[in-house]
mmCIF file of N, CA and C in Angstrom:
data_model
loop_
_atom_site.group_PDB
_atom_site.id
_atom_site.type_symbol
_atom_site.label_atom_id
_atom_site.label_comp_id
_atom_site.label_asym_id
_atom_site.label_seq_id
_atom_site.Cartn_x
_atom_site.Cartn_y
_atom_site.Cartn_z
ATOM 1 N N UNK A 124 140.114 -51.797 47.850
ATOM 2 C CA UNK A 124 138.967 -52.575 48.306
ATOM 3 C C UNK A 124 139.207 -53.150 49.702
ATOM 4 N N UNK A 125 140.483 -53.241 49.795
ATOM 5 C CA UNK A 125 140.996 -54.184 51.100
ATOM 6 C C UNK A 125 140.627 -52.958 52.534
ATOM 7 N N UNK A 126 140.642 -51.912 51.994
ATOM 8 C CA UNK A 126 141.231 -50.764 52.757
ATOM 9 C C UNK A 126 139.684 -50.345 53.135
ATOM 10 N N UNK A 127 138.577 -50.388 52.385
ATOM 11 C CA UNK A 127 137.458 -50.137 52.358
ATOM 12 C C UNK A 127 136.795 -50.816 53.363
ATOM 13 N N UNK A 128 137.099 -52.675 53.114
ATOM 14 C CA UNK A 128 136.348 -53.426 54.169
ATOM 15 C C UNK A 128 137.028 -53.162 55.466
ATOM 16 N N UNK A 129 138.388 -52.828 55.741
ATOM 17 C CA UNK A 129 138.695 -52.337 56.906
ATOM 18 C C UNK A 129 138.072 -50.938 57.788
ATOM 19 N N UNK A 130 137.725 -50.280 56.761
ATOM 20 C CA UNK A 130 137.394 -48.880 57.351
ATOM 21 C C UNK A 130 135.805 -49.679 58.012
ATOM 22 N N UNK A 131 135.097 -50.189 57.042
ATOM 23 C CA UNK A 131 133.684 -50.606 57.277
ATOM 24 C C UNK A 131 133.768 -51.364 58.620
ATOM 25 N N UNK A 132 134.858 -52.281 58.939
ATOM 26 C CA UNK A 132 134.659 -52.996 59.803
ATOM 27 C C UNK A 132 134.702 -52.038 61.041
ATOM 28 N N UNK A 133 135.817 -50.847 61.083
ATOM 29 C CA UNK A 133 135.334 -49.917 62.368
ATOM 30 C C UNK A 133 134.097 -49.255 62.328
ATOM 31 N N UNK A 134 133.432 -49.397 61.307
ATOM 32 C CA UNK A 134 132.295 -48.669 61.611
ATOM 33 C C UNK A 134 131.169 -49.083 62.070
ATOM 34 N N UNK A 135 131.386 -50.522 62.516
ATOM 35 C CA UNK A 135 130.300 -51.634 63.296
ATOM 36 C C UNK A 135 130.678 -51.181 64.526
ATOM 37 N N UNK A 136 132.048 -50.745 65.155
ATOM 38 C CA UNK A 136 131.695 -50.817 66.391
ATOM 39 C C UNK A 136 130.933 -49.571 67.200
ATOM 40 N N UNK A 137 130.129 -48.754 66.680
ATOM 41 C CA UNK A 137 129.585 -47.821 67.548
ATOM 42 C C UNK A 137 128.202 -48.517 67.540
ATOM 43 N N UNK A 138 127.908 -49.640 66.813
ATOM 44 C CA UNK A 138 126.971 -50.143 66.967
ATOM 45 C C UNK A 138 126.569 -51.201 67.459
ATOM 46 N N UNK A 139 127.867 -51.624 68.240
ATOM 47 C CA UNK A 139 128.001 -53.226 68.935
ATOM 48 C C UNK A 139 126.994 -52.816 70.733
ATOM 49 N N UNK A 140 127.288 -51.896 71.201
ATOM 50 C CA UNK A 140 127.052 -51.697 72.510
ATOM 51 C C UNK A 140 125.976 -51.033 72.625
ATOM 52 N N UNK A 141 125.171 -50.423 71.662
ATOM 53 C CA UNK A 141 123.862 -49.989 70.874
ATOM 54 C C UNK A 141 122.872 -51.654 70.823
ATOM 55 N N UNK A 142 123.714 -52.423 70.447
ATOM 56 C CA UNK A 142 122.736 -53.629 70.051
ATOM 57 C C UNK A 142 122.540 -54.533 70.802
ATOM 58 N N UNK A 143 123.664 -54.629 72.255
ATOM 59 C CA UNK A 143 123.816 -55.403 73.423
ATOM 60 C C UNK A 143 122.439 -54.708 74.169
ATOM 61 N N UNK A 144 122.452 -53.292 74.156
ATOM 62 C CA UNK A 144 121.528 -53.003 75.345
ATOM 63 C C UNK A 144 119.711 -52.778 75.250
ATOM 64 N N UNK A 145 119.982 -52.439 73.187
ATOM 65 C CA UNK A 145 118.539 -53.408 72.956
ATOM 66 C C UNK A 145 118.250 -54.436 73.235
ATOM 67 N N UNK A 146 118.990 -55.389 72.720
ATOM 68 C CA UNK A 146 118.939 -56.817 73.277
ATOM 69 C C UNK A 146 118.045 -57.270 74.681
ATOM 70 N N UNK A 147 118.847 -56.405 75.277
ATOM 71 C CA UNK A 147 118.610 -56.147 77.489
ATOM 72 C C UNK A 147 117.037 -55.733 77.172
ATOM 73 N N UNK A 148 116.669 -54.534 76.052
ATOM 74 C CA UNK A 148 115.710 -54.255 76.723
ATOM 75 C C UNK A 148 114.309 -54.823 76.157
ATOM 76 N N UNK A 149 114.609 -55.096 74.476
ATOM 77 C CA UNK A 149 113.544 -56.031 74.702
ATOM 78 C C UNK A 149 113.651 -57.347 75.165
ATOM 79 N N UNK A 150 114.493 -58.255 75.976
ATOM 80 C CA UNK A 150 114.132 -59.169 76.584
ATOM 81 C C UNK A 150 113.244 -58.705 77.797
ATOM 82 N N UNK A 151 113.675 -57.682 79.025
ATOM 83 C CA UNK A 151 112.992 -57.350 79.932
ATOM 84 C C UNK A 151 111.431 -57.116 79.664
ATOM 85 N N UNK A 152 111.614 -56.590 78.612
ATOM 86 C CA UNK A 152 109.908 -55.639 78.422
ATOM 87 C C UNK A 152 109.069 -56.580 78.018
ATOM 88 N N UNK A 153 109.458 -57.417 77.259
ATOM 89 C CA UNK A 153 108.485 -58.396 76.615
ATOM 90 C C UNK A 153 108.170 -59.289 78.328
ATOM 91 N N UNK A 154 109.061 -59.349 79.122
ATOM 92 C CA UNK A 154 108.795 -60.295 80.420
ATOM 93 C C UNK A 154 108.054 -59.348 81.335
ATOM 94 N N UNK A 155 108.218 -57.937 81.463
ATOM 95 C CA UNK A 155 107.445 -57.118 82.301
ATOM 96 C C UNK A 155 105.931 -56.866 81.273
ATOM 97 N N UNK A 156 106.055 -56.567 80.394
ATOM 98 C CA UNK A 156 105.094 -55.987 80.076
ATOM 99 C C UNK A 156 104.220 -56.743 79.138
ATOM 100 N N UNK A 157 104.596 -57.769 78.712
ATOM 101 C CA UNK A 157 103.915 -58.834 77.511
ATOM 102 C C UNK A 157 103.183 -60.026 78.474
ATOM 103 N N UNK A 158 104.178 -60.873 79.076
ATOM 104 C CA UNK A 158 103.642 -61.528 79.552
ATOM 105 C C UNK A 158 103.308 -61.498 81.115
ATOM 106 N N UNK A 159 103.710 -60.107 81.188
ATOM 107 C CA UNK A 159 103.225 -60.125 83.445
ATOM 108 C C UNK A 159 103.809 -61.006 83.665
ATOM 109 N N UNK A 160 105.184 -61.367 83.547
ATOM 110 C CA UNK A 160 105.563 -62.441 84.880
ATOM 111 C C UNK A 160 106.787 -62.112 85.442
ATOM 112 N N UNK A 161 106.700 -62.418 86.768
ATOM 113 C CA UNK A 161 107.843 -62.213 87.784
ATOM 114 C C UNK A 161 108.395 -63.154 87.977
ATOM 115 N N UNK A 162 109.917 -62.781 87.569
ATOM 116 C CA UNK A 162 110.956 -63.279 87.568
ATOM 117 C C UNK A 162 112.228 -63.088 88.227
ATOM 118 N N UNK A 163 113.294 -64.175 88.450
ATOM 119 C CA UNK A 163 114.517 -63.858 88.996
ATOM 120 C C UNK A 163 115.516 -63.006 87.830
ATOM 121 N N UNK A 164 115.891 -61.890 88.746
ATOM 122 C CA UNK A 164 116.858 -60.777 87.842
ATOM 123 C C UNK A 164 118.416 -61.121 87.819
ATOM 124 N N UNK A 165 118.414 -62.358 88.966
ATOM 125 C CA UNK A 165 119.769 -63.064 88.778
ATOM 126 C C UNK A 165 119.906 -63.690 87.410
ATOM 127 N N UNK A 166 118.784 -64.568 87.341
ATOM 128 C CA UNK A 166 118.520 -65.493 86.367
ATOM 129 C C UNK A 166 118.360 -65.070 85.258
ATOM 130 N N UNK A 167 117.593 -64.050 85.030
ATOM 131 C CA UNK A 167 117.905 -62.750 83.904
ATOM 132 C C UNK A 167 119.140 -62.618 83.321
ATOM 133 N N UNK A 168 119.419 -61.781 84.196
ATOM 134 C CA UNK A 168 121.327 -61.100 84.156
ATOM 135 C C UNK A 168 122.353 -62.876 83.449
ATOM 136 N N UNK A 169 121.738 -63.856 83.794
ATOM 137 C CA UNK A 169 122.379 -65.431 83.394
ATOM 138 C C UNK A 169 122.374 -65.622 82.007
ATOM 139 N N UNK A 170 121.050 -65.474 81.985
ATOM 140 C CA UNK A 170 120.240 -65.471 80.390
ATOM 141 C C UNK A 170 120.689 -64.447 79.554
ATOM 142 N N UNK A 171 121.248 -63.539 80.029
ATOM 143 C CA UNK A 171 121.392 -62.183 79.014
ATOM 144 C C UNK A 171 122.607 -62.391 78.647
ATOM 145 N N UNK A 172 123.722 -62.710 79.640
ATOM 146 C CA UNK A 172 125.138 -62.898 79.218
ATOM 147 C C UNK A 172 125.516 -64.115 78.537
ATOM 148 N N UNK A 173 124.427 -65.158 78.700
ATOM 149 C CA UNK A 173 124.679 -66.049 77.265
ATOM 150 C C UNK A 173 124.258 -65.655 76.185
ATOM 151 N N UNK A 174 123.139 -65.020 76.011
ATOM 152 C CA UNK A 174 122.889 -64.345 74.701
ATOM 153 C C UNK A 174 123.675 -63.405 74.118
ATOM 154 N N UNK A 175 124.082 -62.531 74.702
ATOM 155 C CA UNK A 175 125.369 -61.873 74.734
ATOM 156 C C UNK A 175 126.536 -62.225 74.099
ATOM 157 N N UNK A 176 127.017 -63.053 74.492
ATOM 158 C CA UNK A 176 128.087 -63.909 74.159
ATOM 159 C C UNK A 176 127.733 -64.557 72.972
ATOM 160 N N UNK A 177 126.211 -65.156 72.498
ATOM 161 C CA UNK A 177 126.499 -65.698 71.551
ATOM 162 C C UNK A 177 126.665 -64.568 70.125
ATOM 163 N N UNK A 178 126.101 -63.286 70.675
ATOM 164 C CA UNK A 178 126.222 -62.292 69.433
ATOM 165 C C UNK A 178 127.357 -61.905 69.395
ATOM 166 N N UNK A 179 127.986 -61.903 70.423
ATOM 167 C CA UNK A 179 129.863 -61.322 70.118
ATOM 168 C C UNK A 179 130.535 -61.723 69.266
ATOM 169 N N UNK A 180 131.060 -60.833 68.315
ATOM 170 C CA UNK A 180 131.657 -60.418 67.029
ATOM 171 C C UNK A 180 133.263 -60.561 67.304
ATOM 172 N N UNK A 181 133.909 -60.034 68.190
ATOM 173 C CA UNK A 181 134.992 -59.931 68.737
ATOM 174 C C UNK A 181 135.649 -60.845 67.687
ATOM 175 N N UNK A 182 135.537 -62.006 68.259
ATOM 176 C CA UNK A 182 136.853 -63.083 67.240
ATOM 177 C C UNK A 182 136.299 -62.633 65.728
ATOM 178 N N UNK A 183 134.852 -62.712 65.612
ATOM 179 C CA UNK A 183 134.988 -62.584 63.802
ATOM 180 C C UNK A 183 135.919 -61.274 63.326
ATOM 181 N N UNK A 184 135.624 -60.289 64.150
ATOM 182 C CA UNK A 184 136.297 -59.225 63.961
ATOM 183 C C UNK A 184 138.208 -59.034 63.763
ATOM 184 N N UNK A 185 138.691 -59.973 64.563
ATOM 185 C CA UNK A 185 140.064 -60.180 64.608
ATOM 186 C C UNK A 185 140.293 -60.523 63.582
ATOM 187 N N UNK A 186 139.653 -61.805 63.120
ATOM 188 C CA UNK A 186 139.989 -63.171 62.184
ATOM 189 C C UNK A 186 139.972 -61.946 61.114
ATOM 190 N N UNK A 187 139.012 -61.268 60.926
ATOM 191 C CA UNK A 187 138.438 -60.538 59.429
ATOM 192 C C UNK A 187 139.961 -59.584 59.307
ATOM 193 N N UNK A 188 140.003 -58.989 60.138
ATOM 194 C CA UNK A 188 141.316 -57.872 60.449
ATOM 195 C C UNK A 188 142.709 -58.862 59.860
ATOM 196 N N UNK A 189 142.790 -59.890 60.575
ATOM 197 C CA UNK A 189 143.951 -60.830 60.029
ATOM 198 C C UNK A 189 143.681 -61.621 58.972
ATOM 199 N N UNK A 190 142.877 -61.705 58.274
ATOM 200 C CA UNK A 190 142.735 -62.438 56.808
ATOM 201 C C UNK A 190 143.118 -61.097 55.906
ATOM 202 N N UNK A 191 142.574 -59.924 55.726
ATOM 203 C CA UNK A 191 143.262 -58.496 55.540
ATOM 204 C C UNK A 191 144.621 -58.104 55.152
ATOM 205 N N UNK A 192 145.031 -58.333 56.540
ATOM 206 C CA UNK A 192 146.217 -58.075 56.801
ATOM 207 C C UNK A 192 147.147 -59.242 55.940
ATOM 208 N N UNK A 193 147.022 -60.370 55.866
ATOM 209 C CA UNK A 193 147.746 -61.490 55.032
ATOM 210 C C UNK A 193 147.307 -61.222 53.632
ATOM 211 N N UNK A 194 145.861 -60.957 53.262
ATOM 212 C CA UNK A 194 145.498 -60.580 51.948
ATOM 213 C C UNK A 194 147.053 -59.660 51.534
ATOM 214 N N UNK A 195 146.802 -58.631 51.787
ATOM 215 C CA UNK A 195 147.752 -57.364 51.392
ATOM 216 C C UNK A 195 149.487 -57.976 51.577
ATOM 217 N N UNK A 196 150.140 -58.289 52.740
ATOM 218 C CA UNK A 196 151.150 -58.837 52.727
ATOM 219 C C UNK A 196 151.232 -60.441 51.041
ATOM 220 N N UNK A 197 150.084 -61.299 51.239
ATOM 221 C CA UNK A 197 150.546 -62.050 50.193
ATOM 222 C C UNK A 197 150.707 -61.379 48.617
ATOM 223 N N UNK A 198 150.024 -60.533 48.408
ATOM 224 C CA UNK A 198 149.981 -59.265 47.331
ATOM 225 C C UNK A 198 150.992 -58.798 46.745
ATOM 226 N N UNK A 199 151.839 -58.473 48.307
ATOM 227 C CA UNK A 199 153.049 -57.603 47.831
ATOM 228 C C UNK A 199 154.297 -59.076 47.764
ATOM 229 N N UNK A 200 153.981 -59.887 48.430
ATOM 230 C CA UNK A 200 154.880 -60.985 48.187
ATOM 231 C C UNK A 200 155.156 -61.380 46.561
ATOM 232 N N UNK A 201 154.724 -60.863 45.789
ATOM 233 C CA UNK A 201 154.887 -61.335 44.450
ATOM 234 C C UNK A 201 153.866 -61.943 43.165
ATOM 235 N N UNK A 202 154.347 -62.301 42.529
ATOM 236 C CA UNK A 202 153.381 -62.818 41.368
ATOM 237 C C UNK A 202 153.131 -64.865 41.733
ATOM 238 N N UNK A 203 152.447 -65.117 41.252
ATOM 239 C CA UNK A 203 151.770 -66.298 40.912
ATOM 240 C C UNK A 203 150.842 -66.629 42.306
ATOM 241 N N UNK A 204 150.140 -65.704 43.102
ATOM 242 C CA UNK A 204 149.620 -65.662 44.353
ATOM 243 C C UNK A 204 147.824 -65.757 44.364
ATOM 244 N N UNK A 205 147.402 -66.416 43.197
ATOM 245 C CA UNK A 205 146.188 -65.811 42.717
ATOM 246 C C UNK A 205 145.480 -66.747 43.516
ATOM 247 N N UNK A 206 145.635 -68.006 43.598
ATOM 248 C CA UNK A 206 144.772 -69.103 44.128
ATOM 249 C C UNK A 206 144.924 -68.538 45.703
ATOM 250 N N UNK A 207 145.829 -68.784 46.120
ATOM 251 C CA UNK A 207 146.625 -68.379 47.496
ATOM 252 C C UNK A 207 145.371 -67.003 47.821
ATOM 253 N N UNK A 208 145.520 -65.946 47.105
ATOM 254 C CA UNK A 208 144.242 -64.714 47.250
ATOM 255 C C UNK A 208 143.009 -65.030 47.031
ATOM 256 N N UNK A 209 142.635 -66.202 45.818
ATOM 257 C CA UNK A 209 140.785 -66.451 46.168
ATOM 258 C C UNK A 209 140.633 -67.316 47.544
ATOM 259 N N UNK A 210 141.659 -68.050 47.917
ATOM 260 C CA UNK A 210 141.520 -68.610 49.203
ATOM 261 C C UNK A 210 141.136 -67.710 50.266
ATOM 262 N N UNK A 211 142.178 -66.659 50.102
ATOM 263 C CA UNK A 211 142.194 -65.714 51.366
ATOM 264 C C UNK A 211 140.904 -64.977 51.290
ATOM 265 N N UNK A 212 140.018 -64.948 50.340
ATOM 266 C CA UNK A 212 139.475 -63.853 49.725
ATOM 267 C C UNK A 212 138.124 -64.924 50.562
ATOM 268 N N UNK A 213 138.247 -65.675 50.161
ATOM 269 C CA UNK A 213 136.957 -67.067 50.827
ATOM 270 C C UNK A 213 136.710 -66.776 52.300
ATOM 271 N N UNK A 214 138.048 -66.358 53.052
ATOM 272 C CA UNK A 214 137.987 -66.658 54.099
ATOM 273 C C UNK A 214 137.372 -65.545 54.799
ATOM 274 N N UNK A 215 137.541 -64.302 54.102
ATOM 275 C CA UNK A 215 137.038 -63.187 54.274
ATOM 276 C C UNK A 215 135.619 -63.612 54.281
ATOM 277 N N UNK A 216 135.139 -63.610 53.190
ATOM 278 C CA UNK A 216 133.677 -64.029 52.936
ATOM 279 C C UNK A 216 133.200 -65.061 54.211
ATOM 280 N N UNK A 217 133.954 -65.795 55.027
ATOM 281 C CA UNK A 217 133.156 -66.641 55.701
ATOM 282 C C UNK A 217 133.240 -65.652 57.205
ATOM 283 N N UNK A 218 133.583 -64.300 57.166
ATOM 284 C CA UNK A 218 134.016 -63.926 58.811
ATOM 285 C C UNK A 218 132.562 -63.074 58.390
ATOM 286 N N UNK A 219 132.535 -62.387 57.298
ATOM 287 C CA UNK A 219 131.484 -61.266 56.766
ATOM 288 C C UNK A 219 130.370 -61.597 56.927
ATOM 289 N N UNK A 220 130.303 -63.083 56.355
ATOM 290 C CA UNK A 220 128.820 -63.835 56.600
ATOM 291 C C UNK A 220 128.387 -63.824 58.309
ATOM 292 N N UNK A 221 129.489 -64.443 59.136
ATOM 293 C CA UNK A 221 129.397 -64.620 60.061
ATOM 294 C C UNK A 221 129.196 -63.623 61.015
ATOM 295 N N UNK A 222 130.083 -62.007 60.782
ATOM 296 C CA UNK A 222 129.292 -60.940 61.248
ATOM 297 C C UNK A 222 128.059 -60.804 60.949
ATOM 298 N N UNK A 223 127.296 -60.908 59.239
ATOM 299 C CA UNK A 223 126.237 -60.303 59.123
ATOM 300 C C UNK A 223 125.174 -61.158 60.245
ATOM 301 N N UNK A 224 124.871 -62.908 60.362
ATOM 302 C CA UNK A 224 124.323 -63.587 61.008
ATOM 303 C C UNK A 224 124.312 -63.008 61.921
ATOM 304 N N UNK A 225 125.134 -62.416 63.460
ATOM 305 C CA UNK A 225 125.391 -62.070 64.346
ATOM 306 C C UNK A 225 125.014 -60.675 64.397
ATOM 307 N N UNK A 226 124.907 -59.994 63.623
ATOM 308 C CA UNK A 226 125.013 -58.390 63.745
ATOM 309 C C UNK A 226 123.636 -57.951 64.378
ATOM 310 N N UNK A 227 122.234 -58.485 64.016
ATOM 311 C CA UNK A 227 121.139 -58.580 64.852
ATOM 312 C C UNK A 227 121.070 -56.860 65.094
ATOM 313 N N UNK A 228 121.135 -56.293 63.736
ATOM 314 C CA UNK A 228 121.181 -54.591 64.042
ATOM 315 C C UNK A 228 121.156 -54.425 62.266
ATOM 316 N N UNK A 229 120.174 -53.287 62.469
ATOM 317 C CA UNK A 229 119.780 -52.942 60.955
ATOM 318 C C UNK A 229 121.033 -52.405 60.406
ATOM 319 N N UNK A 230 121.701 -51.288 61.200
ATOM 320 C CA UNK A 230 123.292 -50.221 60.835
ATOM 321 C C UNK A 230 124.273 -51.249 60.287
ATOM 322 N N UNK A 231 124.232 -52.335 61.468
ATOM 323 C CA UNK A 231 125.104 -53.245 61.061
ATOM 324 C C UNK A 231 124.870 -54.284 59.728
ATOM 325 N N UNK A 232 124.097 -54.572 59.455
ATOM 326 C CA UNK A 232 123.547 -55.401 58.429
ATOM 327 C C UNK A 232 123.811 -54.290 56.996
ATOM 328 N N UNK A 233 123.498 -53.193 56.972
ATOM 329 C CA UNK A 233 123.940 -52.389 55.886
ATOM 330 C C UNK A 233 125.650 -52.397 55.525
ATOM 331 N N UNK A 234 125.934 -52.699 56.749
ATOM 332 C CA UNK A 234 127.470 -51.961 56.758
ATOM 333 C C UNK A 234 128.115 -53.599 56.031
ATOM 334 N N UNK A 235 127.413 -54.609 56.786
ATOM 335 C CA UNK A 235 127.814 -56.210 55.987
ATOM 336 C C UNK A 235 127.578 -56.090 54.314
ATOM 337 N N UNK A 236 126.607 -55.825 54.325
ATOM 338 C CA UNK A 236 126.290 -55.919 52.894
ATOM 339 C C UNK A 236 127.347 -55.170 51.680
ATOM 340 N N UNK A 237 127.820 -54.094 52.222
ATOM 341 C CA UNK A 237 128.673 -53.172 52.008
ATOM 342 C C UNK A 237 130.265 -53.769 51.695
ATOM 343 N N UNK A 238 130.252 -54.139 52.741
ATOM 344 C CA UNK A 238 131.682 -55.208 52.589
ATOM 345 C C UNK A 238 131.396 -56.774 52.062
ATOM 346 N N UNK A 239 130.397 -57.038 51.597
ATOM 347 C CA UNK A 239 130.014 -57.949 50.636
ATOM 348 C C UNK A 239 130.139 -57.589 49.577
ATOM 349 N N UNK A 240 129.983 -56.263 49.117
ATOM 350 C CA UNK A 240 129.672 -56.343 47.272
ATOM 351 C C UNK A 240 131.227 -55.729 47.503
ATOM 352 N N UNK A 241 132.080 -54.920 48.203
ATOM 353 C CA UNK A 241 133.750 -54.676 48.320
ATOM 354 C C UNK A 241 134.471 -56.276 47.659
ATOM 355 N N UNK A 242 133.952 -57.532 48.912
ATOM 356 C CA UNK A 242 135.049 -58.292 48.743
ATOM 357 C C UNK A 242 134.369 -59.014 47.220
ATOM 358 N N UNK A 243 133.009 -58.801 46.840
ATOM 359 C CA UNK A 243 132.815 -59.683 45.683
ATOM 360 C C UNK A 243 133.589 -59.081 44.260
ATOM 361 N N UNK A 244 133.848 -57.581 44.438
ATOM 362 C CA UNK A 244 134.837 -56.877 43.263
ATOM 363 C C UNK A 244 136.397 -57.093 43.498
ATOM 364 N N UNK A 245 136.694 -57.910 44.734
ATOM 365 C CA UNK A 245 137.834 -58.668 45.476
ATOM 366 C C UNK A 245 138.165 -59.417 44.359
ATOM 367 N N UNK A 246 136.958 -60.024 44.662
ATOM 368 C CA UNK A 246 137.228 -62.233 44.053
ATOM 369 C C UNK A 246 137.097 -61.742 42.468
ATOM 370 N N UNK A 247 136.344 -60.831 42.075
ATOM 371 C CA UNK A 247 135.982 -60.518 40.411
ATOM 372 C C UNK A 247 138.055 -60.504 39.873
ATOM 373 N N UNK A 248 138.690 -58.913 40.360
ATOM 374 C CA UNK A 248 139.930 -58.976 40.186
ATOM 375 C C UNK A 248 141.056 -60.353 40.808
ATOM 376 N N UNK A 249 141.131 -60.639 41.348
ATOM 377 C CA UNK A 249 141.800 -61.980 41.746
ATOM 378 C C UNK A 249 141.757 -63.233 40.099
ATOM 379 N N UNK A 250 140.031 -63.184 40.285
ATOM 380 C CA UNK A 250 139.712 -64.382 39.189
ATOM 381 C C UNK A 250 140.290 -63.779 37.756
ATOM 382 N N UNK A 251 140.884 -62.226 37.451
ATOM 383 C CA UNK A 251 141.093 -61.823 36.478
ATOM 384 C C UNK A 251 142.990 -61.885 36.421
ATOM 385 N N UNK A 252 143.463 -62.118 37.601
ATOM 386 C CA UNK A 252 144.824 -62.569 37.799
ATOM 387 C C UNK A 252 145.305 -63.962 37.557
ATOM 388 N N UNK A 253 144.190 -64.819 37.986
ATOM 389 C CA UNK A 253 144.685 -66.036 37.958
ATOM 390 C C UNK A 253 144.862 -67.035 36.778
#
C-alpha cells in the first residue's frame, strides 16, 4: 500500500506544469476576452506567480515522500509500533488532503482520491495490529 501511494504520487507530476499553464490561461482570457480590460502584463506576470506559488505542491510532496519513507523504516524496526504507525499514517492523510485542496486539476484529484482509499486500507491494517 505504501509502495502504491508512492508510485501515485509520481504520477501527479506530469500534471503539475499542465495545471500551472491553465491557470496562465484562464486568468488572461477571462481579462482579454470576458471583461475587455487592459492591463499591466508586469502586474499580471506578479499576480500569476503568487497564485502559483500558492498551488505548489513541492513541500507537500517531500513531506508525503518522507512520512513513507519513516512509515516503512518504523515497520521494519520491530513489533509494538502500532500507535507510532496510526500517527504516521495521520500524517500522511494530512499531506494527501493538502495535495488534493491544491491539485486544482481533475487527473490530479483522481489520483488523490486514489491514495486516499490506499492509505484508508493503511489505517484499517495498523488498527488490526494495535
Amino acid at each position: 500500500k505504501i509502495a502504491n501511494i508512492a508510485r501515485l504520487l509520481e504520477a501527479v507530476e506530469p500534471y503539475e506544469q499542465e495545471r500551472v499553464g491553465k491557470v496562465k490561461e484562464r486568468i488572461t482570457d477571462a481579462l482579454e476576452k470576458t471583461l475587455s480590460v487592459d492591463y499591466d502584463k508586469n502586474r499580471l506576470e506578479q499576480e500569476l506567480i503568487y497564485y502559483i506559488e500558492k498551488l505548489d505542491i513541492n513541500e507537500e510532496k517531500q513531506r508525503l515522500s518522507n512520512h513513507l519513507k519513516y512509515f516503512i523504516s518504523t515497520l521494519d524496526s520491530g513489533s509494538g509500533q502500532g500507535k507510532k504507525l496510526g500517527f504516521i499514517a495521520q500524517e500522511m492523510g494530512r499531506e494527501i488532503n493538502t495535495l488534493g485542496s491544491k491539485s486544482n486539476h481533475a487527473e490530479m484529484q483522481k489520483i488523490v482520491v486514489q491514495m486516499k482509499d490506499e492509505l484508508e486500507q493503511i489505517k484499517e491494517q495498523v488498527l488490526n495490529v494495535m
